[in-house]
Short mmCIF file of C-alpha atoms and ligand atoms in Angstrom, two decimals:
data_model
loop_
_atom_site.label_atom_id
_atom_site.label_comp_id
_atom_site.label_asym_id
_atom_site.label_seq_id
_atom_site.Cartn_x
_atom_site.Cartn_y
_atom_site.Cartn_z
CA MET A 22 40.72 10.66 19.91
CA ALA A 23 37.96 8.11 20.66
CA THR A 24 39.06 4.47 20.56
CA SER A 25 36.85 1.61 19.40
CA LEU A 26 36.59 0.44 23.03
CA GLU A 27 35.03 3.69 24.24
CA THR A 28 31.25 3.67 24.26
CA LYS A 29 29.21 6.72 23.32
CA GLU A 30 27.72 8.30 26.43
CA GLU A 31 23.93 8.39 26.62
CA PRO A 32 22.71 12.00 26.82
CA SER A 33 21.28 12.98 30.22
CA LEU A 34 17.53 13.27 30.71
CA GLU A 35 17.86 17.07 30.80
CA ALA A 36 19.75 17.12 27.49
CA ARG A 37 17.20 14.80 25.85
CA THR A 38 14.30 16.89 27.12
CA ALA A 39 15.93 20.08 25.83
CA ARG A 40 16.34 18.50 22.38
CA LEU A 41 12.78 17.22 22.39
CA TRP A 42 11.48 20.64 23.41
CA LYS A 43 13.39 22.32 20.56
CA HIS A 44 12.19 19.71 18.05
CA LEU A 45 8.57 20.14 19.16
CA GLN A 46 8.80 23.93 18.99
CA GLU A 47 10.10 23.72 15.43
CA ALA A 48 7.74 20.97 14.26
CA LEU A 49 4.36 21.96 15.71
CA ASP A 50 2.32 24.03 13.28
CA ALA A 51 1.61 27.41 14.92
CA ASP A 52 -1.36 28.23 12.62
CA GLU A 53 -3.01 24.91 13.36
CA LEU A 54 -2.58 25.46 17.12
CA GLU A 55 -3.91 29.03 16.85
CA ASN A 56 -6.98 27.77 14.93
CA CYS A 57 -8.31 26.14 18.07
CA MET A 58 -10.73 28.61 19.66
CA ARG A 59 -11.18 26.45 22.79
CA CYS A 60 -14.93 25.92 22.19
CA GLY A 61 -14.83 22.27 23.34
CA PHE A 62 -17.21 21.00 20.62
CA CYS A 63 -14.70 18.21 20.00
CA GLN A 64 -14.88 16.84 23.53
CA PRO A 65 -18.06 14.74 23.36
CA ALA A 66 -16.61 12.98 20.28
CA CYS A 67 -13.42 11.96 22.06
CA PRO A 68 -13.38 8.44 23.57
CA THR A 69 -10.52 9.13 26.01
CA PHE A 70 -12.31 12.22 27.32
CA GLN A 71 -15.52 10.24 27.57
CA GLU A 72 -13.76 7.56 29.63
CA THR A 73 -11.74 9.85 31.92
CA GLY A 74 -13.54 13.19 31.99
CA TYR A 75 -10.10 14.87 32.12
CA GLU A 76 -9.50 18.03 30.13
CA ALA A 77 -5.91 16.90 29.42
CA ALA A 78 -7.25 13.67 27.87
CA SER A 79 -9.45 15.60 25.42
CA PRO A 80 -8.58 17.07 21.99
CA ARG A 81 -8.85 20.63 23.34
CA GLY A 82 -6.67 19.71 26.30
CA ARG A 83 -4.02 18.04 24.15
CA ILE A 84 -3.95 21.01 21.78
CA ALA A 85 -3.51 23.32 24.81
CA LEU A 86 -0.60 21.15 26.03
CA MET A 87 1.06 21.27 22.60
CA LYS A 88 0.56 25.04 22.41
CA ALA A 89 2.06 25.55 25.87
CA VAL A 90 5.11 23.52 24.79
CA LYS A 91 5.40 25.49 21.55
CA ASP A 92 5.13 28.81 23.42
CA GLY A 93 7.79 27.76 25.92
CA PHE A 94 5.53 27.56 29.00
CA LEU A 95 5.51 23.78 29.46
CA VAL A 96 8.39 21.32 29.58
CA PRO A 97 7.51 18.25 27.47
CA ASP A 98 7.83 15.87 30.40
CA GLU A 99 6.45 12.39 31.06
CA ALA A 100 2.94 13.73 31.82
CA PHE A 101 2.87 15.48 28.43
CA ARG A 102 3.98 12.32 26.70
CA SER A 103 1.49 10.09 28.46
CA GLN A 104 -1.46 12.30 27.41
CA LEU A 105 -0.34 12.06 23.79
CA ASP A 106 0.26 8.31 24.11
CA LEU A 107 -3.27 7.92 25.46
CA CYS A 108 -4.75 9.50 22.32
CA LEU A 109 -6.13 6.85 19.96
CA GLY A 110 -5.44 8.94 16.88
CA CYS A 111 -9.03 8.11 15.86
CA ARG A 112 -9.57 11.70 14.64
CA ALA A 113 -13.21 11.77 15.70
CA CYS A 114 -12.39 15.28 16.93
CA GLU A 115 -11.77 16.56 13.39
CA PRO A 116 -15.27 16.34 11.86
CA ALA A 117 -16.66 17.70 15.16
CA CYS A 118 -14.50 20.84 15.05
CA PRO A 119 -16.14 24.01 13.67
CA SER A 120 -12.72 25.62 13.12
CA GLY A 121 -11.43 22.76 11.00
CA VAL A 122 -8.40 22.12 13.24
CA ARG A 123 -6.40 19.30 11.67
CA TYR A 124 -5.64 17.59 14.93
CA GLY A 125 -4.18 14.51 13.21
CA ARG A 126 -1.37 16.61 11.72
CA LEU A 127 -0.48 18.09 15.12
CA LEU A 128 -0.48 14.63 16.68
CA GLU A 129 1.80 13.29 13.95
CA GLN A 130 4.22 16.22 14.36
CA ALA A 131 4.36 15.66 18.12
CA ARG A 132 4.75 11.90 17.82
CA GLU A 133 7.61 12.21 15.37
CA ALA A 134 9.50 14.42 17.85
CA LEU A 135 8.71 12.11 20.76
CA ALA A 136 9.88 9.07 18.81
CA ALA A 137 13.17 10.84 18.01
CA HIS A 138 14.07 12.05 21.51
CA ALA A 139 11.98 10.63 24.32
CA PRO A 140 13.14 7.34 25.88
CA THR A 141 10.96 4.52 24.55
CA PRO A 142 10.41 1.29 26.54
CA TRP A 143 12.49 -1.56 25.05
CA PRO A 144 9.54 -3.80 24.03
CA ILE A 145 8.17 -0.95 21.90
CA ARG A 146 11.63 -0.19 20.43
CA LEU A 147 12.07 -3.87 19.60
CA ALA A 148 8.58 -4.12 18.06
CA ARG A 149 9.29 -1.07 15.88
CA LYS A 150 12.60 -2.45 14.67
CA VAL A 151 11.60 -6.07 14.19
CA VAL A 152 7.94 -5.84 13.19
CA PHE A 153 7.35 -2.35 11.75
CA ALA A 154 10.66 -1.99 9.88
CA GLY A 155 11.71 -5.64 9.48
CA VAL A 156 8.44 -7.37 8.59
CA PHE A 157 5.55 -5.10 7.49
CA PRO A 158 7.33 -3.60 4.47
CA HIS A 159 8.27 -7.11 3.21
CA PRO A 160 5.23 -9.12 2.02
CA ARG A 161 7.24 -12.38 1.79
CA ARG A 162 8.45 -12.15 5.40
CA LEU A 163 4.94 -11.35 6.53
CA GLN A 164 3.63 -14.39 4.67
CA ARG A 165 6.31 -16.57 6.29
CA LEU A 166 5.20 -15.29 9.67
CA GLY A 167 1.61 -16.07 8.70
CA ARG A 168 2.60 -19.65 7.77
CA LEU A 169 4.34 -20.04 11.15
CA LEU A 170 1.18 -18.86 12.92
CA ARG A 171 -0.89 -21.25 10.80
CA PHE A 172 1.44 -24.12 11.74
CA TYR A 173 1.11 -23.20 15.44
CA GLN A 174 -2.70 -23.12 15.16
CA THR A 175 -3.25 -26.23 13.03
CA SER A 176 -0.46 -28.68 13.99
CA GLY A 177 -1.68 -29.33 17.54
CA LEU A 178 1.06 -27.12 19.00
CA GLN A 179 -1.50 -24.53 20.10
CA ARG A 180 -3.37 -27.17 22.11
CA VAL A 181 -0.14 -28.33 23.78
CA VAL A 182 0.91 -24.75 24.63
CA ARG A 183 -2.54 -23.95 26.02
CA LYS A 184 -2.57 -27.10 28.15
CA SER A 185 0.96 -26.47 29.45
CA GLY A 186 -0.14 -23.21 31.06
CA LEU A 187 2.67 -21.34 29.28
CA LEU A 188 0.19 -18.74 28.05
CA ARG A 189 -0.34 -17.64 31.64
CA LEU A 190 3.08 -15.96 31.36
CA LEU A 191 1.59 -13.52 28.83
CA PRO A 192 -0.34 -10.41 29.88
CA ALA A 193 -4.12 -10.94 29.74
CA HIS A 194 -4.66 -8.83 26.59
CA LEU A 195 -2.08 -10.87 24.62
CA ARG A 196 -3.64 -14.14 25.86
CA ASP A 197 -7.02 -12.95 24.60
CA MET A 198 -5.48 -11.98 21.27
CA GLU A 199 -3.93 -15.43 20.92
CA ALA A 200 -7.38 -16.94 21.37
CA VAL A 201 -9.02 -14.96 18.56
CA LEU A 202 -6.33 -14.65 15.86
CA PRO A 203 -7.76 -16.09 12.64
CA VAL A 204 -5.93 -18.92 10.87
CA PRO A 205 -3.88 -17.21 8.12
CA SER A 206 -4.22 -18.43 4.58
CA PRO A 207 -1.07 -20.22 3.29
CA ARG A 208 -0.99 -17.84 0.30
CA GLY A 209 -1.70 -14.14 -0.25
CA VAL A 210 -4.24 -12.75 -2.71
CA VAL A 211 -1.79 -12.55 -5.66
CA GLU A 212 -0.68 -16.17 -5.18
CA THR A 213 -4.35 -17.19 -4.95
CA ILE A 214 -5.95 -15.34 -7.88
CA GLY A 215 -3.10 -13.71 -9.83
CA THR A 216 -2.55 -10.06 -10.67
CA ARG A 217 -5.32 -9.39 -13.22
CA ILE A 218 -9.00 -10.28 -12.85
CA PRO A 219 -11.15 -9.32 -15.85
CA ALA A 220 -14.45 -7.49 -15.46
CA LYS A 221 -17.67 -9.42 -15.91
CA GLY A 222 -19.40 -7.88 -18.93
CA ALA A 223 -18.42 -4.49 -20.37
CA PRO A 224 -15.76 -2.89 -18.14
CA VAL A 225 -16.82 0.17 -16.12
CA ALA A 226 -13.25 1.11 -15.08
CA THR A 227 -9.87 -0.38 -14.23
CA VAL A 228 -9.03 -0.49 -10.52
CA GLY A 229 -5.79 -1.24 -8.70
CA LEU A 230 -6.43 -3.33 -5.61
CA PHE A 231 -4.38 -2.39 -2.55
CA ARG A 232 -4.00 -5.65 -0.65
CA GLY A 233 -2.59 -4.30 2.65
CA CYS A 234 -0.07 -6.16 4.82
CA VAL A 235 -1.96 -7.62 7.79
CA MET A 236 -5.13 -7.82 5.67
CA ASP A 237 -3.37 -9.93 3.04
CA VAL A 238 -2.10 -12.45 5.60
CA LEU A 239 -4.88 -12.67 8.19
CA TYR A 240 -7.84 -11.92 5.91
CA THR A 241 -6.73 -13.12 2.45
CA GLU A 242 -10.21 -14.46 1.76
CA THR A 243 -11.62 -10.94 2.18
CA ASN A 244 -9.26 -9.60 -0.51
CA VAL A 245 -10.22 -12.53 -2.78
CA ASN A 246 -13.91 -11.76 -2.20
CA LEU A 247 -13.27 -8.07 -2.81
CA ALA A 248 -11.74 -8.81 -6.23
CA ARG A 249 -14.77 -11.03 -7.03
CA LEU A 250 -17.27 -8.31 -6.06
CA LEU A 251 -15.42 -5.67 -8.08
CA SER A 252 -15.22 -7.91 -11.13
CA GLU A 253 -18.92 -8.77 -10.82
CA ALA A 254 -19.75 -5.03 -10.66
CA GLY A 255 -17.85 -4.41 -13.91
CA PHE A 256 -14.36 -3.41 -12.76
CA GLU A 257 -11.20 -4.86 -14.23
CA VAL A 258 -8.99 -5.55 -11.20
CA ILE A 259 -5.20 -5.24 -11.26
CA ILE A 260 -3.16 -6.16 -8.17
CA PRO A 261 0.32 -4.67 -8.58
CA PRO A 262 2.62 -7.23 -6.91
CA GLU A 263 5.35 -4.67 -6.04
CA GLN A 264 3.05 -2.76 -3.66
CA THR A 265 3.92 -2.71 0.03
CA CYS A 266 2.54 -1.73 3.46
CA CYS A 267 0.79 1.68 3.40
CA GLY A 268 2.99 3.08 6.20
CA ALA A 269 0.13 4.15 8.49
CA LEU A 270 1.50 2.39 11.57
CA HIS A 271 4.92 3.94 10.93
CA ALA A 272 3.56 7.47 10.45
CA HIS A 273 1.30 7.22 13.49
CA THR A 274 4.12 6.07 15.75
CA GLY A 275 6.57 8.76 14.62
CA ASP A 276 8.64 6.94 11.97
CA THR A 277 7.82 9.39 9.19
CA ALA A 278 10.99 8.61 7.22
CA LEU A 279 10.04 4.96 6.70
CA ALA A 280 6.41 5.94 6.01
CA ARG A 281 7.68 8.18 3.17
CA GLN A 282 9.77 5.36 1.68
CA LEU A 283 6.77 3.02 1.67
CA ALA A 284 4.55 5.72 0.17
CA ARG A 285 7.00 6.23 -2.73
CA ARG A 286 7.05 2.48 -3.47
CA ASN A 287 3.25 2.27 -3.53
CA ILE A 288 2.85 5.36 -5.70
CA ALA A 289 5.32 3.95 -8.26
CA ALA A 290 3.59 0.53 -8.28
CA PHE A 291 0.08 1.91 -8.88
CA ARG A 292 1.19 4.56 -11.39
CA ARG A 293 2.93 1.89 -13.46
CA ALA A 294 -0.33 -0.09 -13.45
CA GLY A 295 -2.12 2.96 -14.95
CA VAL A 296 -5.40 2.42 -13.07
CA ASP A 297 -8.46 4.68 -12.88
CA PHE A 298 -8.93 4.08 -9.14
CA VAL A 299 -6.90 2.63 -6.28
CA VAL A 300 -9.34 0.57 -4.28
CA LEU A 301 -9.28 -1.23 -0.96
CA ALA A 302 -11.46 -2.25 1.96
CA ALA A 303 -9.22 -1.26 4.87
CA GLY A 304 -10.17 2.15 6.28
CA GLY A 305 -6.84 2.74 8.04
CA CYS A 306 -4.78 2.09 4.91
CA GLY A 307 -7.23 4.02 2.68
CA ALA A 308 -6.92 7.18 4.77
CA MET A 309 -3.14 6.87 4.69
CA LEU A 310 -3.01 6.47 0.89
CA GLN A 311 -5.35 9.41 0.51
CA GLU A 312 -3.07 11.56 2.68
CA TYR A 313 0.21 10.70 0.92
CA ALA A 314 0.22 14.26 -0.44
CA HIS A 315 0.54 15.50 3.13
CA LEU A 316 3.45 13.12 3.73
CA LEU A 317 5.13 14.04 0.40
CA PRO A 318 3.94 17.60 -0.30
CA ASP A 319 6.11 18.13 -3.40
CA ASP A 320 5.40 14.77 -4.99
CA GLU A 321 3.07 14.91 -7.96
CA GLY A 322 2.54 11.12 -7.70
CA ALA A 323 1.22 11.50 -4.17
CA ARG A 324 -1.49 13.85 -5.43
CA TRP A 325 -2.21 11.43 -8.30
CA MET A 326 -2.70 8.65 -5.74
CA GLY A 327 -4.79 10.78 -3.35
CA GLU A 328 -7.27 11.69 -6.08
CA ARG A 329 -7.79 8.05 -7.08
CA VAL A 330 -8.12 6.30 -3.73
CA ARG A 331 -11.60 4.95 -3.02
CA ASP A 332 -12.95 2.64 -0.40
CA ALA A 333 -14.47 -0.36 -2.20
CA SER A 334 -17.89 0.53 -0.76
CA GLN A 335 -17.82 3.85 -2.63
CA LEU A 336 -17.25 2.16 -5.98
CA LEU A 337 -19.71 -0.67 -5.39
CA ALA A 338 -22.47 1.60 -4.08
CA SER A 339 -22.37 4.25 -6.78
CA CYS A 340 -20.10 3.54 -9.73
CA GLY A 341 -20.28 -0.19 -10.55
CA ARG A 342 -23.20 -2.23 -11.89
CA PRO A 343 -25.62 -3.41 -9.17
CA LEU A 344 -24.59 -6.77 -7.70
CA PRO A 345 -26.99 -9.71 -8.04
CA LEU A 346 -27.50 -10.54 -4.35
CA GLY A 347 -29.31 -13.54 -2.87
CA ARG A 348 -30.92 -13.80 0.58
CA VAL A 349 -28.97 -13.72 3.82
CA GLU A 350 -31.36 -14.02 6.77
CA ALA A 351 -29.60 -12.07 9.51
CA THR A 352 -29.81 -9.04 11.77
CA VAL A 353 -26.71 -7.08 10.90
CA THR A 354 -25.03 -4.11 12.55
CA TYR A 355 -21.94 -2.17 11.59
CA GLN A 356 -18.99 -0.67 13.45
CA ASP A 357 -17.37 2.25 11.58
CA SER A 358 -13.65 2.30 10.94
CA CYS A 359 -12.48 5.65 12.40
CA HIS A 360 -10.20 6.55 9.53
CA LEU A 361 -12.79 5.53 6.94
CA ARG A 362 -15.39 7.71 8.59
CA ASN A 363 -13.40 10.63 10.01
CA VAL A 364 -10.70 11.00 7.36
CA MET A 365 -12.23 9.56 4.14
CA GLY A 366 -15.74 10.68 5.07
CA VAL A 367 -17.26 7.29 4.13
CA HIS A 368 -20.08 6.04 6.33
CA ARG A 369 -23.31 5.78 4.31
CA GLU A 370 -22.02 3.45 1.59
CA VAL A 371 -21.37 0.32 3.65
CA ARG A 372 -24.71 0.69 5.46
CA GLN A 373 -26.38 1.08 2.07
CA LEU A 374 -24.73 -2.10 0.70
CA LEU A 375 -25.55 -4.18 3.77
CA SER A 376 -29.15 -2.93 3.84
CA SER A 377 -29.57 -3.83 0.15
CA ILE A 378 -29.05 -7.56 0.83
CA PRO A 379 -32.42 -9.36 0.69
CA GLY A 380 -33.25 -10.87 4.09
CA VAL A 381 -30.89 -8.58 6.05
CA THR A 382 -32.36 -6.48 8.84
CA PHE A 383 -29.89 -3.66 9.37
CA ARG A 384 -29.82 -2.13 12.85
CA GLU A 385 -27.64 0.85 13.76
CA LEU A 386 -25.15 0.19 16.55
CA PRO A 387 -25.25 2.97 19.18
CA GLU A 388 -21.96 4.92 19.09
CA ALA A 389 -20.87 3.05 15.94
CA ASP A 390 -18.94 6.22 15.07
CA ARG A 391 -16.77 5.85 18.20
CA CYS A 392 -13.42 4.07 18.04
CA CYS A 393 -13.42 0.42 19.13
CA GLY A 394 -10.01 0.75 20.81
CA SER A 395 -8.03 -1.08 18.15
CA ALA A 396 -6.36 2.04 16.66
CA GLY A 397 -3.30 0.45 15.05
CA VAL A 398 -1.28 -0.97 17.94
CA TYR A 399 -3.16 0.97 20.65
CA ASN A 400 -4.79 -2.19 21.99
CA LEU A 401 -1.26 -3.53 22.60
CA THR A 402 0.38 -0.36 23.93
CA GLN A 403 -2.58 0.96 25.99
CA PRO A 404 -4.43 -2.25 26.91
CA GLU A 405 -6.24 -0.74 29.91
CA MET A 406 -7.93 2.13 28.04
CA ALA A 407 -8.46 -0.02 24.93
CA GLY A 408 -10.19 -2.60 27.15
CA ARG A 409 -12.52 0.01 28.70
CA ILE A 410 -13.49 1.37 25.29
CA LEU A 411 -14.09 -2.14 23.93
CA GLU A 412 -16.19 -3.15 26.94
CA ARG A 413 -18.49 -0.15 26.39
CA LYS A 414 -18.80 -1.13 22.71
CA MET A 415 -19.66 -4.73 23.60
CA GLY A 416 -22.33 -3.48 26.01
CA HIS A 417 -24.05 -1.86 23.00
CA VAL A 418 -23.61 -5.05 20.94
CA ALA A 419 -25.08 -7.22 23.71
CA ARG A 420 -28.15 -4.96 24.07
CA LEU A 421 -28.70 -4.86 20.29
CA SER A 422 -28.17 -8.61 19.99
CA PRO A 423 -27.46 -8.85 16.24
CA ASP A 424 -26.47 -12.03 14.39
CA LEU A 425 -23.40 -10.34 13.07
CA VAL A 426 -21.27 -7.22 13.47
CA ALA A 427 -19.70 -6.03 10.22
CA THR A 428 -16.67 -3.73 10.02
CA GLY A 429 -14.59 -2.11 7.27
CA ASN A 430 -11.02 -2.50 8.49
CA PRO A 431 -8.93 -5.55 9.51
CA GLY A 432 -7.83 -3.97 12.82
CA CYS A 433 -11.45 -3.23 13.81
CA LEU A 434 -12.48 -6.74 12.77
CA LEU A 435 -9.86 -8.33 15.00
CA GLN A 436 -10.89 -6.02 17.84
CA MET A 437 -14.57 -7.00 17.38
CA GLN A 438 -13.54 -10.67 17.51
CA LEU A 439 -11.58 -9.94 20.69
CA GLY A 440 -14.50 -8.06 22.25
CA LEU A 441 -17.04 -10.77 21.44
CA HIS A 442 -14.68 -13.38 22.91
CA ARG A 443 -14.19 -11.41 26.14
CA ALA A 444 -17.91 -10.76 26.46
CA GLY A 445 -18.70 -14.45 25.92
CA LEU A 446 -20.67 -13.55 22.79
CA ASP A 447 -18.51 -15.27 20.19
CA GLY A 448 -20.89 -18.22 19.91
CA ALA A 449 -23.93 -15.97 19.41
CA VAL A 450 -22.63 -13.05 17.31
CA ARG A 451 -20.31 -13.30 14.30
CA ALA A 452 -17.80 -10.55 13.46
CA MET A 453 -17.24 -10.19 9.71
CA HIS A 454 -15.76 -7.82 7.20
CA TRP A 455 -18.66 -6.25 5.25
CA VAL A 456 -17.03 -7.51 2.01
CA ASP A 457 -17.48 -11.11 3.18
CA VAL A 458 -21.13 -10.46 4.08
CA VAL A 459 -21.85 -9.07 0.60
CA ALA A 460 -19.86 -11.96 -0.97
CA GLU A 461 -22.03 -14.41 1.00
CA ALA A 462 -25.10 -12.75 -0.53
CA LEU A 463 -23.53 -12.93 -4.01
CA ASP A 464 -22.98 -16.67 -3.55
CA ALA A 465 -26.59 -17.05 -2.44
CA ALA A 466 -27.93 -15.44 -5.64
CA PRO A 467 -29.81 -17.82 -7.94
CA ARG A 468 -27.67 -18.47 -11.07
S1 LIG B 530 -13.75 21.79 18.46
FE1 LIG B 530 -11.94 22.55 17.36
S2 LIG B 530 -11.79 24.69 17.91
FE2 LIG B 530 -13.19 23.75 19.40
S3 LIG B 530 -11.85 23.15 21.11
FE3 LIG B 530 -11.98 21.37 19.77
S4 LIG B 530 -10.23 21.57 18.40
FE4 LIG B 530 -10.51 23.57 19.36
S1 LIG B 531 -7.81 11.57 17.91
FE1 LIG B 531 -9.51 10.51 19.00
S2 LIG B 531 -8.68 10.07 21.06
FE2 LIG B 531 -7.29 11.58 20.09
S3 LIG B 531 -8.03 13.56 20.79
FE3 LIG B 531 -9.07 13.18 18.80
S4 LIG B 531 -11.00 12.15 19.36
FE4 LIG B 531 -9.69 12.07 21.18
#
């Protein structure tokens, strides 16, 4: 009989690999793998293929690796894992695929198996436990963390730490991140404007605003502006306070069980609110909410949610009353959010809104449809590739020389701020959420 002093033996590498192999063979969808006809149309759309030129770092290559594992020809070893880790999960390969291969599903199935069996470096394990499970699902804890960051940035501590040279102990990408993190607001959107904002004039519809987790702490003002724009366009805005993180980061890093829990909490919160639409301005979260039915296939509420999710640009561009916009004299460009574009299929609406602002000259950013390298936590876990992708993006920005780069997702916005800082462009080019640009125009309107 085992005593309390005996420790459980770690399984050997061979035993772990055998379990992983079995899990992958059961989890990977055979039909989806068979759908790939190896045409390679997806390759030009793939940023990691573009950067490396390696077949294995392309969608077709990764699908071939997964199929070989499923068919029993390839051991899921470290090389297999590293090619999947290198994938941004941007899903630019999906709209490019004539066979309609749902690559994102295959990637999620593989990542869930890898997270369950493959050894994970301790910093990533710790981050998952402390940040993903311990903080993101708890808005109050996230706000406390935001207040700590605000104290660090505004009390003079940041200056002392920078002068002391302590930051040199951090890897370069984390040092750069420290330099560009915005000052969090002391309060979230609910604490700032309440849970119900009436429509201006006759109501067009009632919308439930999804505030997001990082968005609500780092970019509270954007959520406040979003509620203002929606109200101005005729929407009654309800912000259910019991909502939580969308679960995208959890699902994309293999923690599907926690992603399901979060999805159930959000569905219940928005159903109770009885809204016509669930609206947000965070592409990554929007795509996740829209795909809850895939996460919870037998849940009627998940389908209810999926049918109602809209990016705010969709409602403002076509369903609400036109916004009274004043002049903003600026040359503006726009970086797509991958999930907004590739999963939700939204790309015209934001361009349309920005172009409708009097005084704005809208100029298309070359390769705006390519990922910026942010991709959830990719810029932290794969800093080398994320840096290469971002540098290419900033080359396009420098040549275009706009006054501001707008984006539609908090992760992309932070990445743009990081890129501009690294390229020495942060004095010349502003990075802004498109909501804040439109809100600036609303404020400039003659009253
Ligand atoms: S485009 Fe689609 S079918 Fe063609 S190789 Fe890529 S995933 Fe396979
Ligand atoms: S998700 Fe993005 S990085 Fe991954 S294979 Fe598809 S296009 Fe390439």
